Amino acid sequence: MPEPKRRETITPTPSSSHPDRYVPNALKFAFGGAAGMMATCIVQPLDLIKTRMQLAGMGKSSVAVTSEIVAMEGFMALYNGLSAGLLRQATYGTTRLGVFNYLFDSYKERNQGVAPGFVQKTMLGTVSGGIGAFIGTPTEVVLIRMTADGRLPERQRRNYSSVFEALSRIVKEEGVLKLWRGAAPTVFRAMVVNAAQLSTYTQAREMMLVSISDGILLHFSASMVAGLVTAIASLPVDIAKTKIQNAAKGQSQMSVITNLIQNEGVLSLWKGFLPYYARLGPHTVLTFIFLEQMNAAYFRSE
């Protein structure tokens, strides 16, 4: 009986001792989303701190913002918006991985089995990130609002109890199109993130493999390099997106961005860089580690 066709993914295979074994496409989607969700459970406080810093304006450090949240709202407030973060990974995270793998395989089929190079992978990452972000924008809007709610005056807080209640209330109170508020910067950010992250990770991993054996240390090191490059490139877009999605009714997207630069300066586009990078790097490496462990468990169960 002929061997099944092996499909490559953006992640390294879990074991070089099984070069002819692969994870079915349906499980690639499931494993990718699950890995992202598990990583989110760990780094959610960093995401909340990053969002609060972006909305707070100039003058507050990450330590000051964290201390203020714990003192005024309690330690568990650091996990506000977790349900939205998990649903975001279940939509955006799963979609970008599945679309990337589909496009990757299609490229190989059209080119007689030749895998895409660095430039092609960057383009595939850009397309898959954009598609995933458009699908995941509603959960992104809810995530921003839930993580920002605690800094608002009490009478202005939305007090969403869960991501599903938030989605329902936004549709009822503001209209379904508000779920895609800030879709353009969200999609653009995802395209930048995926183009930088996937291509840089692959390149860094290949270069480091010369001196570091394949394993968790290699994945961690390559992911942190990719996270740094991605953070520098995508943080200005992320800040603009956050401001737009949390803006009051009636404010145009352009006025939000213009006011930000005029009032806080160009460098405000990189405000909250440390918590942003601190979240992006660990989230990337944790996602890879969890994904590889699930892949390995699948192979052991065969």
mmCIF file with all atom_site columns, C-alpha atoms in Angstrom, residues 14-210:
data_model
loop_
_atom_site.group_PDB
_atom_site.id
_atom_site.type_symbol
_atom_site.label_atom_id
_atom_site.label_alt_id
_atom_site.label_comp_id
_atom_site.label_asym_id
_atom_site.label_entity_id
_atom_site.label_seq_id
_atom_site.pdbx_PDB_ins_code
_atom_site.Cartn_x
_atom_site.Cartn_y
_atom_site.Cartn_z
_atom_site.occupancy
_atom_site.B_iso_or_equiv
_atom_site.pdbx_formal_charge
_atom_site.auth_seq_id
_atom_site.auth_comp_id
_atom_site.auth_asym_id
_atom_site.auth_atom_id
_atom_site.pdbx_PDB_model_num
ATOM 1   C CA . PRO A 1 14  ? 8.352   16.740 16.208 1.00 0.00 ? 14  PRO A CA 1
ATOM 2   C CA . SER A 1 15  ? 10.989  14.110 15.618 1.00 0.00 ? 15  SER A CA 1
ATOM 3   C CA . SER A 1 16  ? 13.547  13.654 12.894 1.00 0.00 ? 16  SER A CA 1
ATOM 4   C CA . SER A 1 17  ? 13.307  9.924  13.532 1.00 0.00 ? 17  SER A CA 1
ATOM 5   C CA . HIS A 1 18  ? 9.917   9.884  11.803 1.00 0.00 ? 18  HIS A CA 1
ATOM 6   C CA . PRO A 1 19  ? 10.595  11.633 8.487  1.00 0.00 ? 19  PRO A CA 1
ATOM 7   C CA . ASP A 1 20  ? 7.767   9.875  6.643  1.00 0.00 ? 20  ASP A CA 1
ATOM 8   C CA . ARG A 1 21  ? 5.000   10.446 9.186  1.00 0.00 ? 21  ARG A CA 1
ATOM 9   C CA . TYR A 1 22  ? 2.686   13.416 9.229  1.00 0.00 ? 22  TYR A CA 1
ATOM 10  C CA . VAL A 1 23  ? -0.238  14.890 11.133 1.00 0.00 ? 23  VAL A CA 1
ATOM 11  C CA . PRO A 1 24  ? -3.519  14.934 9.154  1.00 0.00 ? 24  PRO A CA 1
ATOM 12  C CA . ASN A 1 25  ? -4.715  18.351 8.005  1.00 0.00 ? 25  ASN A CA 1
ATOM 13  C CA . ALA A 1 26  ? -7.730  18.402 10.346 1.00 0.00 ? 26  ALA A CA 1
ATOM 14  C CA . LEU A 1 27  ? -5.485  17.805 13.355 1.00 0.00 ? 27  LEU A CA 1
ATOM 15  C CA . LYS A 1 28  ? -3.045  20.480 12.159 1.00 0.00 ? 28  LYS A CA 1
ATOM 16  C CA . PHE A 1 29  ? -5.880  23.002 12.512 1.00 0.00 ? 29  PHE A CA 1
ATOM 17  C CA . ALA A 1 30  ? -6.909  21.585 15.895 1.00 0.00 ? 30  ALA A CA 1
ATOM 18  C CA . PHE A 1 31  ? -3.364  21.332 17.271 1.00 0.00 ? 31  PHE A CA 1
ATOM 19  C CA . GLY A 1 32  ? -2.451  24.818 16.037 1.00 0.00 ? 32  GLY A CA 1
ATOM 20  C CA . GLY A 1 33  ? -5.480  26.409 17.696 1.00 0.00 ? 33  GLY A CA 1
ATOM 21  C CA . ALA A 1 34  ? -5.061  24.415 20.900 1.00 0.00 ? 34  ALA A CA 1
ATOM 22  C CA . ALA A 1 35  ? -1.359  25.298 21.171 1.00 0.00 ? 35  ALA A CA 1
ATOM 23  C CA . GLY A 1 36  ? -2.132  28.996 20.755 1.00 0.00 ? 36  GLY A CA 1
ATOM 24  C CA . MET A 1 37  ? -4.896  28.818 23.354 1.00 0.00 ? 37  MET A CA 1
ATOM 25  C CA . MET A 1 38  ? -2.644  27.127 25.920 1.00 0.00 ? 38  MET A CA 1
ATOM 26  C CA . ALA A 1 39  ? 0.059   29.743 25.351 1.00 0.00 ? 39  ALA A CA 1
ATOM 27  C CA . THR A 1 40  ? -2.541  32.500 25.779 1.00 0.00 ? 40  THR A CA 1
ATOM 28  C CA . CYS A 1 41  ? -3.530  31.139 29.195 1.00 0.00 ? 41  CYS A CA 1
ATOM 29  C CA . ILE A 1 42  ? 0.039   31.810 30.355 1.00 0.00 ? 42  ILE A CA 1
ATOM 30  C CA . VAL A 1 43  ? 0.749   35.180 28.734 1.00 0.00 ? 43  VAL A CA 1
ATOM 31  C CA . GLN A 1 44  ? -2.702  36.819 29.074 1.00 0.00 ? 44  GLN A CA 1
ATOM 32  C CA . PRO A 1 45  ? -1.547  39.146 31.922 1.00 0.00 ? 45  PRO A CA 1
ATOM 33  C CA . LEU A 1 46  ? 1.211   40.514 29.660 1.00 0.00 ? 46  LEU A CA 1
ATOM 34  C CA . ASP A 1 47  ? -1.325  41.170 26.918 1.00 0.00 ? 47  ASP A CA 1
ATOM 35  C CA . LEU A 1 48  ? -3.545  43.066 29.345 1.00 0.00 ? 48  LEU A CA 1
ATOM 36  C CA . ILE A 1 49  ? -0.632  45.147 30.662 1.00 0.00 ? 49  ILE A CA 1
ATOM 37  C CA . LYS A 1 50  ? 0.432   45.945 27.090 1.00 0.00 ? 50  LYS A CA 1
ATOM 38  C CA . THR A 1 51  ? -3.078  47.134 26.208 1.00 0.00 ? 51  THR A CA 1
ATOM 39  C CA . ARG A 1 52  ? -3.384  49.274 29.357 1.00 0.00 ? 52  ARG A CA 1
ATOM 40  C CA . MET A 1 53  ? -0.009  50.917 28.651 1.00 0.00 ? 53  MET A CA 1
ATOM 41  C CA . GLN A 1 54  ? -1.013  51.726 25.076 1.00 0.00 ? 54  GLN A CA 1
ATOM 42  C CA . LEU A 1 55  ? -4.198  53.406 26.307 1.00 0.00 ? 55  LEU A CA 1
ATOM 43  C CA . ALA A 1 56  ? -2.666  55.151 29.318 1.00 0.00 ? 56  ALA A CA 1
ATOM 44  C CA . GLY A 1 57  ? -0.536  57.627 27.359 1.00 0.00 ? 57  GLY A CA 1
ATOM 45  C CA . MET A 1 58  ? 2.974   58.695 28.233 1.00 0.00 ? 58  MET A CA 1
ATOM 46  C CA . GLY A 1 59  ? 4.533   58.540 31.680 1.00 0.00 ? 59  GLY A CA 1
ATOM 47  C CA . LYS A 1 60  ? 3.724   55.097 33.091 1.00 0.00 ? 60  LYS A CA 1
ATOM 48  C CA . SER A 1 61  ? 6.056   52.109 33.139 1.00 0.00 ? 61  SER A CA 1
ATOM 49  C CA . SER A 1 62  ? 4.935   48.492 32.880 1.00 0.00 ? 62  SER A CA 1
ATOM 50  C CA . VAL A 1 63  ? 5.723   48.003 36.602 1.00 0.00 ? 63  VAL A CA 1
ATOM 51  C CA . ALA A 1 64  ? 3.597   51.016 37.544 1.00 0.00 ? 64  ALA A CA 1
ATOM 52  C CA . VAL A 1 65  ? 0.694   49.868 35.386 1.00 0.00 ? 65  VAL A CA 1
ATOM 53  C CA . THR A 1 66  ? 0.850   46.333 36.810 1.00 0.00 ? 66  THR A CA 1
ATOM 54  C CA . SER A 1 67  ? 0.973   47.594 40.408 1.00 0.00 ? 67  SER A CA 1
ATOM 55  C CA . GLU A 1 68  ? -1.975  49.888 39.770 1.00 0.00 ? 68  GLU A CA 1
ATOM 56  C CA . ILE A 1 69  ? -4.083  47.078 38.289 1.00 0.00 ? 69  ILE A CA 1
ATOM 57  C CA . VAL A 1 70  ? -3.385  44.698 41.197 1.00 0.00 ? 70  VAL A CA 1
ATOM 58  C CA . ALA A 1 71  ? -3.926  47.388 43.832 1.00 0.00 ? 71  ALA A CA 1
ATOM 59  C CA . MET A 1 72  ? -7.192  48.765 42.410 1.00 0.00 ? 72  MET A CA 1
ATOM 60  C CA . GLU A 1 73  ? -8.753  45.718 40.728 1.00 0.00 ? 73  GLU A CA 1
ATOM 61  C CA . GLY A 1 74  ? -7.130  42.693 42.315 1.00 0.00 ? 74  GLY A CA 1
ATOM 62  C CA . PHE A 1 75  ? -4.679  40.106 41.014 1.00 0.00 ? 75  PHE A CA 1
ATOM 63  C CA . MET A 1 76  ? -7.259  38.196 38.966 1.00 0.00 ? 76  MET A CA 1
ATOM 64  C CA . ALA A 1 77  ? -7.955  41.369 36.965 1.00 0.00 ? 77  ALA A CA 1
ATOM 65  C CA . LEU A 1 78  ? -4.746  40.531 35.100 1.00 0.00 ? 78  LEU A CA 1
ATOM 66  C CA . TYR A 1 79  ? -6.765  37.774 33.416 1.00 0.00 ? 79  TYR A CA 1
ATOM 67  C CA . ASN A 1 80  ? -9.617  40.022 32.279 1.00 0.00 ? 80  ASN A CA 1
ATOM 68  C CA . GLY A 1 81  ? -10.423 39.222 28.669 1.00 0.00 ? 81  GLY A CA 1
ATOM 69  C CA . LEU A 1 82  ? -9.034  35.682 28.830 1.00 0.00 ? 82  LEU A CA 1
ATOM 70  C CA . SER A 1 83  ? -12.154 34.224 27.193 1.00 0.00 ? 83  SER A CA 1
ATOM 71  C CA . ALA A 1 84  ? -11.767 36.678 24.307 1.00 0.00 ? 84  ALA A CA 1
ATOM 72  C CA . GLY A 1 85  ? -8.068  35.834 24.007 1.00 0.00 ? 85  GLY A CA 1
ATOM 73  C CA . LEU A 1 86  ? -8.860  32.128 23.826 1.00 0.00 ? 86  LEU A CA 1
ATOM 74  C CA . LEU A 1 87  ? -11.571 32.600 21.212 1.00 0.00 ? 87  LEU A CA 1
ATOM 75  C CA . ARG A 1 88  ? -9.193  34.803 19.234 1.00 0.00 ? 88  ARG A CA 1
ATOM 76  C CA . GLN A 1 89  ? -6.681  31.952 19.093 1.00 0.00 ? 89  GLN A CA 1
ATOM 77  C CA . ALA A 1 90  ? -9.458  29.531 18.126 1.00 0.00 ? 90  ALA A CA 1
ATOM 78  C CA . THR A 1 91  ? -10.344 31.757 15.150 1.00 0.00 ? 91  THR A CA 1
ATOM 79  C CA . TYR A 1 92  ? -7.329  33.798 14.039 1.00 0.00 ? 92  TYR A CA 1
ATOM 80  C CA . GLY A 1 93  ? -4.633  31.378 15.226 1.00 0.00 ? 93  GLY A CA 1
ATOM 81  C CA . THR A 1 94  ? -6.222  28.300 13.738 1.00 0.00 ? 94  THR A CA 1
ATOM 82  C CA . THR A 1 95  ? -7.094  29.983 10.448 1.00 0.00 ? 95  THR A CA 1
ATOM 83  C CA . ARG A 1 96  ? -3.675  31.465 9.756  1.00 0.00 ? 96  ARG A CA 1
ATOM 84  C CA . LEU A 1 97  ? -1.995  28.097 10.372 1.00 0.00 ? 97  LEU A CA 1
ATOM 85  C CA . GLY A 1 98  ? -4.461  26.168 8.230  1.00 0.00 ? 98  GLY A CA 1
ATOM 86  C CA . VAL A 1 99  ? -4.366  28.638 5.363  1.00 0.00 ? 99  VAL A CA 1
ATOM 87  C CA . PHE A 1 100 ? -0.561  28.783 5.439  1.00 0.00 ? 100 PHE A CA 1
ATOM 88  C CA . ASN A 1 101 ? -0.298  24.987 5.245  1.00 0.00 ? 101 ASN A CA 1
ATOM 89  C CA . TYR A 1 102 ? -2.824  24.841 2.404  1.00 0.00 ? 102 TYR A CA 1
ATOM 90  C CA . LEU A 1 103 ? -0.965  27.504 0.414  1.00 0.00 ? 103 LEU A CA 1
ATOM 91  C CA . PHE A 1 104 ? 2.383   25.863 1.224  1.00 0.00 ? 104 PHE A CA 1
ATOM 92  C CA . ASP A 1 105 ? 1.205   22.497 -0.120 1.00 0.00 ? 105 ASP A CA 1
ATOM 93  C CA . SER A 1 106 ? -0.403  24.086 -3.179 1.00 0.00 ? 106 SER A CA 1
ATOM 94  C CA . TYR A 1 107 ? 2.875   25.829 -3.989 1.00 0.00 ? 107 TYR A CA 1
ATOM 95  C CA . LYS A 1 108 ? 4.773   22.540 -3.804 1.00 0.00 ? 108 LYS A CA 1
ATOM 96  C CA . GLU A 1 109 ? 2.240   20.783 -6.040 1.00 0.00 ? 109 GLU A CA 1
ATOM 97  C CA . ARG A 1 110 ? 2.528   23.507 -8.674 1.00 0.00 ? 110 ARG A CA 1
ATOM 98  C CA . ASN A 1 111 ? 6.324   23.402 -8.552 1.00 0.00 ? 111 ASN A CA 1
ATOM 99  C CA . GLN A 1 112 ? 7.007   19.653 -8.755 1.00 0.00 ? 112 GLN A CA 1
ATOM 100 C CA . GLY A 1 113 ? 7.587   19.188 -5.040 1.00 0.00 ? 113 GLY A CA 1
ATOM 101 C CA . VAL A 1 114 ? 9.926   22.160 -4.557 1.00 0.00 ? 114 VAL A CA 1
ATOM 102 C CA . ALA A 1 115 ? 9.205   23.917 -1.243 1.00 0.00 ? 115 ALA A CA 1
ATOM 103 C CA . PRO A 1 116 ? 8.822   27.709 -1.200 1.00 0.00 ? 116 PRO A CA 1
ATOM 104 C CA . GLY A 1 117 ? 11.898  29.782 -0.408 1.00 0.00 ? 117 GLY A CA 1
ATOM 105 C CA . PHE A 1 118 ? 12.298  32.592 2.129  1.00 0.00 ? 118 PHE A CA 1
ATOM 106 C CA . VAL A 1 119 ? 10.565  35.256 0.012  1.00 0.00 ? 119 VAL A CA 1
ATOM 107 C CA . GLN A 1 120 ? 7.708   32.920 -0.913 1.00 0.00 ? 120 GLN A CA 1
ATOM 108 C CA . LYS A 1 121 ? 7.210   31.899 2.720  1.00 0.00 ? 121 LYS A CA 1
ATOM 109 C CA . THR A 1 122 ? 7.033   35.565 3.667  1.00 0.00 ? 122 THR A CA 1
ATOM 110 C CA . MET A 1 123 ? 4.330   36.126 1.057  1.00 0.00 ? 123 MET A CA 1
ATOM 111 C CA . LEU A 1 124 ? 2.391   33.047 2.179  1.00 0.00 ? 124 LEU A CA 1
ATOM 112 C CA . GLY A 1 125 ? 2.619   34.225 5.791  1.00 0.00 ? 125 GLY A CA 1
ATOM 113 C CA . THR A 1 126 ? 1.337   37.657 4.776  1.00 0.00 ? 126 THR A CA 1
ATOM 114 C CA . VAL A 1 127 ? -1.704  36.225 2.983  1.00 0.00 ? 127 VAL A CA 1
ATOM 115 C CA . SER A 1 128 ? -2.566  33.677 5.677  1.00 0.00 ? 128 SER A CA 1
ATOM 116 C CA . GLY A 1 129 ? -2.166  36.277 8.429  1.00 0.00 ? 129 GLY A CA 1
ATOM 117 C CA . GLY A 1 130 ? -4.480  38.698 6.654  1.00 0.00 ? 130 GLY A CA 1
ATOM 118 C CA . ILE A 1 131 ? -7.206  36.096 6.152  1.00 0.00 ? 131 ILE A CA 1
ATOM 119 C CA . GLY A 1 132 ? -6.933  34.861 9.727  1.00 0.00 ? 132 GLY A CA 1
ATOM 120 C CA . ALA A 1 133 ? -7.052  38.402 11.105 1.00 0.00 ? 133 ALA A CA 1
ATOM 121 C CA . PHE A 1 134 ? -10.193 39.337 9.183  1.00 0.00 ? 134 PHE A CA 1
ATOM 122 C CA . ILE A 1 135 ? -11.972 36.276 10.573 1.00 0.00 ? 135 ILE A CA 1
ATOM 123 C CA . GLY A 1 136 ? -10.649 36.969 14.071 1.00 0.00 ? 136 GLY A CA 1
ATOM 124 C CA . THR A 1 137 ? -11.315 40.742 14.190 1.00 0.00 ? 137 THR A CA 1
ATOM 125 C CA . PRO A 1 138 ? -14.568 40.459 16.235 1.00 0.00 ? 138 PRO A CA 1
ATOM 126 C CA . THR A 1 139 ? -12.747 38.632 19.029 1.00 0.00 ? 139 THR A CA 1
ATOM 127 C CA . GLU A 1 140 ? -9.902  41.158 18.762 1.00 0.00 ? 140 GLU A CA 1
ATOM 128 C CA . VAL A 1 141 ? -12.367 44.010 19.323 1.00 0.00 ? 141 VAL A CA 1
ATOM 129 C CA . VAL A 1 142 ? -13.809 42.252 22.375 1.00 0.00 ? 142 VAL A CA 1
ATOM 130 C CA . LEU A 1 143 ? -10.344 41.431 23.731 1.00 0.00 ? 143 LEU A CA 1
ATOM 131 C CA . ILE A 1 144 ? -9.276  45.089 23.558 1.00 0.00 ? 144 ILE A CA 1
ATOM 132 C CA . ARG A 1 145 ? -12.457 46.272 25.252 1.00 0.00 ? 145 ARG A CA 1
ATOM 133 C CA . MET A 1 146 ? -12.364 43.675 28.028 1.00 0.00 ? 146 MET A CA 1
ATOM 134 C CA . THR A 1 147 ? -8.708  44.270 28.868 1.00 0.00 ? 147 THR A CA 1
ATOM 135 C CA . ALA A 1 148 ? -9.202  48.061 28.801 1.00 0.00 ? 148 ALA A CA 1
ATOM 136 C CA . ASP A 1 149 ? -12.448 48.143 30.796 1.00 0.00 ? 149 ASP A CA 1
ATOM 137 C CA . GLY A 1 150 ? -10.853 48.407 34.226 1.00 0.00 ? 150 GLY A CA 1
ATOM 138 C CA . ARG A 1 151 ? -9.161  51.729 33.481 1.00 0.00 ? 151 ARG A CA 1
ATOM 139 C CA . LEU A 1 152 ? -12.443 53.471 32.614 1.00 0.00 ? 152 LEU A CA 1
ATOM 140 C CA . PRO A 1 153 ? -14.571 55.395 35.150 1.00 0.00 ? 153 PRO A CA 1
ATOM 141 C CA . GLU A 1 154 ? -17.029 52.958 36.721 1.00 0.00 ? 154 GLU A CA 1
ATOM 142 C CA . ARG A 1 155 ? -20.110 54.391 35.005 1.00 0.00 ? 155 ARG A CA 1
ATOM 143 C CA . GLN A 1 156 ? -18.431 54.088 31.595 1.00 0.00 ? 156 GLN A CA 1
ATOM 144 C CA . ARG A 1 157 ? -17.344 50.465 31.972 1.00 0.00 ? 157 ARG A CA 1
ATOM 145 C CA . ARG A 1 158 ? -18.970 47.936 29.698 1.00 0.00 ? 158 ARG A CA 1
ATOM 146 C CA . ASN A 1 159 ? -18.633 45.095 32.243 1.00 0.00 ? 159 ASN A CA 1
ATOM 147 C CA . TYR A 1 160 ? -18.829 42.260 29.742 1.00 0.00 ? 160 TYR A CA 1
ATOM 148 C CA . SER A 1 161 ? -19.167 38.972 31.626 1.00 0.00 ? 161 SER A CA 1
ATOM 149 C CA . SER A 1 162 ? -17.706 36.869 28.792 1.00 0.00 ? 162 SER A CA 1
ATOM 150 C CA . VAL A 1 163 ? -16.629 37.065 25.186 1.00 0.00 ? 163 VAL A CA 1
ATOM 151 C CA . PHE A 1 164 ? -19.995 35.706 24.034 1.00 0.00 ? 164 PHE A CA 1
ATOM 152 C CA . GLU A 1 165 ? -21.970 38.277 26.007 1.00 0.00 ? 165 GLU A CA 1
ATOM 153 C CA . ALA A 1 166 ? -19.698 40.978 24.601 1.00 0.00 ? 166 ALA A CA 1
ATOM 154 C CA . LEU A 1 167 ? -20.256 39.839 21.018 1.00 0.00 ? 167 LEU A CA 1
ATOM 155 C CA . SER A 1 168 ? -24.014 39.742 21.581 1.00 0.00 ? 168 SER A CA 1
ATOM 156 C CA . ARG A 1 169 ? -24.155 43.188 23.185 1.00 0.00 ? 169 ARG A CA 1
ATOM 157 C CA . ILE A 1 170 ? -22.019 44.827 20.520 1.00 0.00 ? 170 ILE A CA 1
ATOM 158 C CA . VAL A 1 171 ? -24.351 43.516 17.813 1.00 0.00 ? 171 VAL A CA 1
ATOM 159 C CA . LYS A 1 172 ? -27.477 44.648 19.711 1.00 0.00 ? 172 LYS A CA 1
ATOM 160 C CA . GLU A 1 173 ? -26.180 48.018 20.909 1.00 0.00 ? 173 GLU A CA 1
ATOM 161 C CA . GLU A 1 174 ? -23.883 49.105 18.089 1.00 0.00 ? 174 GLU A CA 1
ATOM 162 C CA . GLY A 1 175 ? -24.644 46.935 15.065 1.00 0.00 ? 175 GLY A CA 1
ATOM 163 C CA . VAL A 1 176 ? -22.911 43.915 13.577 1.00 0.00 ? 176 VAL A CA 1
ATOM 164 C CA . LEU A 1 177 ? -20.416 45.989 11.585 1.00 0.00 ? 177 LEU A CA 1
ATOM 165 C CA . LYS A 1 178 ? -18.891 47.266 14.834 1.00 0.00 ? 178 LYS A CA 1
ATOM 166 C CA . LEU A 1 179 ? -17.460 43.775 15.298 1.00 0.00 ? 179 LEU A CA 1
ATOM 167 C CA . TRP A 1 180 ? -15.077 44.663 12.477 1.00 0.00 ? 180 TRP A CA 1
ATOM 168 C CA . ARG A 1 181 ? -14.148 48.090 13.834 1.00 0.00 ? 181 ARG A CA 1
ATOM 169 C CA . GLY A 1 182 ? -10.468 48.573 13.128 1.00 0.00 ? 182 GLY A CA 1
ATOM 170 C CA . ALA A 1 183 ? -10.428 45.612 10.725 1.00 0.00 ? 183 ALA A CA 1
ATOM 171 C CA . ALA A 1 184 ? -8.021  47.366 8.360  1.00 0.00 ? 184 ALA A CA 1
ATOM 172 C CA . PRO A 1 185 ? -5.239  47.949 10.943 1.00 0.00 ? 185 PRO A CA 1
ATOM 173 C CA . THR A 1 186 ? -5.937  44.531 12.474 1.00 0.00 ? 186 THR A CA 1
ATOM 174 C CA . VAL A 1 187 ? -5.461  42.799 9.128  1.00 0.00 ? 187 VAL A CA 1
ATOM 175 C CA . PHE A 1 188 ? -2.425  44.946 8.300  1.00 0.00 ? 188 PHE A CA 1
ATOM 176 C CA . ARG A 1 189 ? -0.867  44.165 11.689 1.00 0.00 ? 189 ARG A CA 1
ATOM 177 C CA . ALA A 1 190 ? -1.432  40.450 11.180 1.00 0.00 ? 190 ALA A CA 1
ATOM 178 C CA . MET A 1 191 ? 0.154   40.606 7.735  1.00 0.00 ? 191 MET A CA 1
ATOM 179 C CA . VAL A 1 192 ? 3.196   42.358 9.212  1.00 0.00 ? 192 VAL A CA 1
ATOM 180 C CA . VAL A 1 193 ? 3.376   39.944 12.159 1.00 0.00 ? 193 VAL A CA 1
ATOM 181 C CA . ASN A 1 194 ? 3.121   36.819 10.046 1.00 0.00 ? 194 ASN A CA 1
ATOM 182 C CA . ALA A 1 195 ? 5.501   38.058 7.372  1.00 0.00 ? 195 ALA A CA 1
ATOM 183 C CA . ALA A 1 196 ? 8.112   38.932 10.015 1.00 0.00 ? 196 ALA A CA 1
ATOM 184 C CA . GLN A 1 197 ? 7.486   36.104 12.448 1.00 0.00 ? 197 GLN A CA 1
ATOM 185 C CA . LEU A 1 198 ? 7.276   33.062 10.190 1.00 0.00 ? 198 LEU A CA 1
ATOM 186 C CA . SER A 1 199 ? 10.091  34.027 7.844  1.00 0.00 ? 199 SER A CA 1
ATOM 187 C CA . THR A 1 200 ? 12.415  35.261 10.628 1.00 0.00 ? 200 THR A CA 1
ATOM 188 C CA . TYR A 1 201 ? 11.765  32.203 12.774 1.00 0.00 ? 201 TYR A CA 1
ATOM 189 C CA . THR A 1 202 ? 12.541  29.871 9.886  1.00 0.00 ? 202 THR A CA 1
ATOM 190 C CA . GLN A 1 203 ? 15.705  31.752 8.970  1.00 0.00 ? 203 GLN A CA 1
ATOM 191 C CA . ALA A 1 204 ? 16.935  32.059 12.575 1.00 0.00 ? 204 ALA A CA 1
ATOM 192 C CA . ARG A 1 205 ? 16.258  28.387 13.204 1.00 0.00 ? 205 ARG A CA 1
ATOM 193 C CA . GLU A 1 206 ? 18.243  27.323 10.139 1.00 0.00 ? 206 GLU A CA 1
ATOM 194 C CA . MET A 1 207 ? 21.197  29.538 11.115 1.00 0.00 ? 207 MET A CA 1
ATOM 195 C CA . MET A 1 208 ? 21.204  28.453 14.770 1.00 0.00 ? 208 MET A CA 1
ATOM 196 C CA . LEU A 1 209 ? 20.897  24.777 13.903 1.00 0.00 ? 209 LEU A CA 1
ATOM 197 C CA . VAL A 1 210 ? 24.603  24.844 13.038 1.00 0.00 ? 210 VAL A CA 1
#
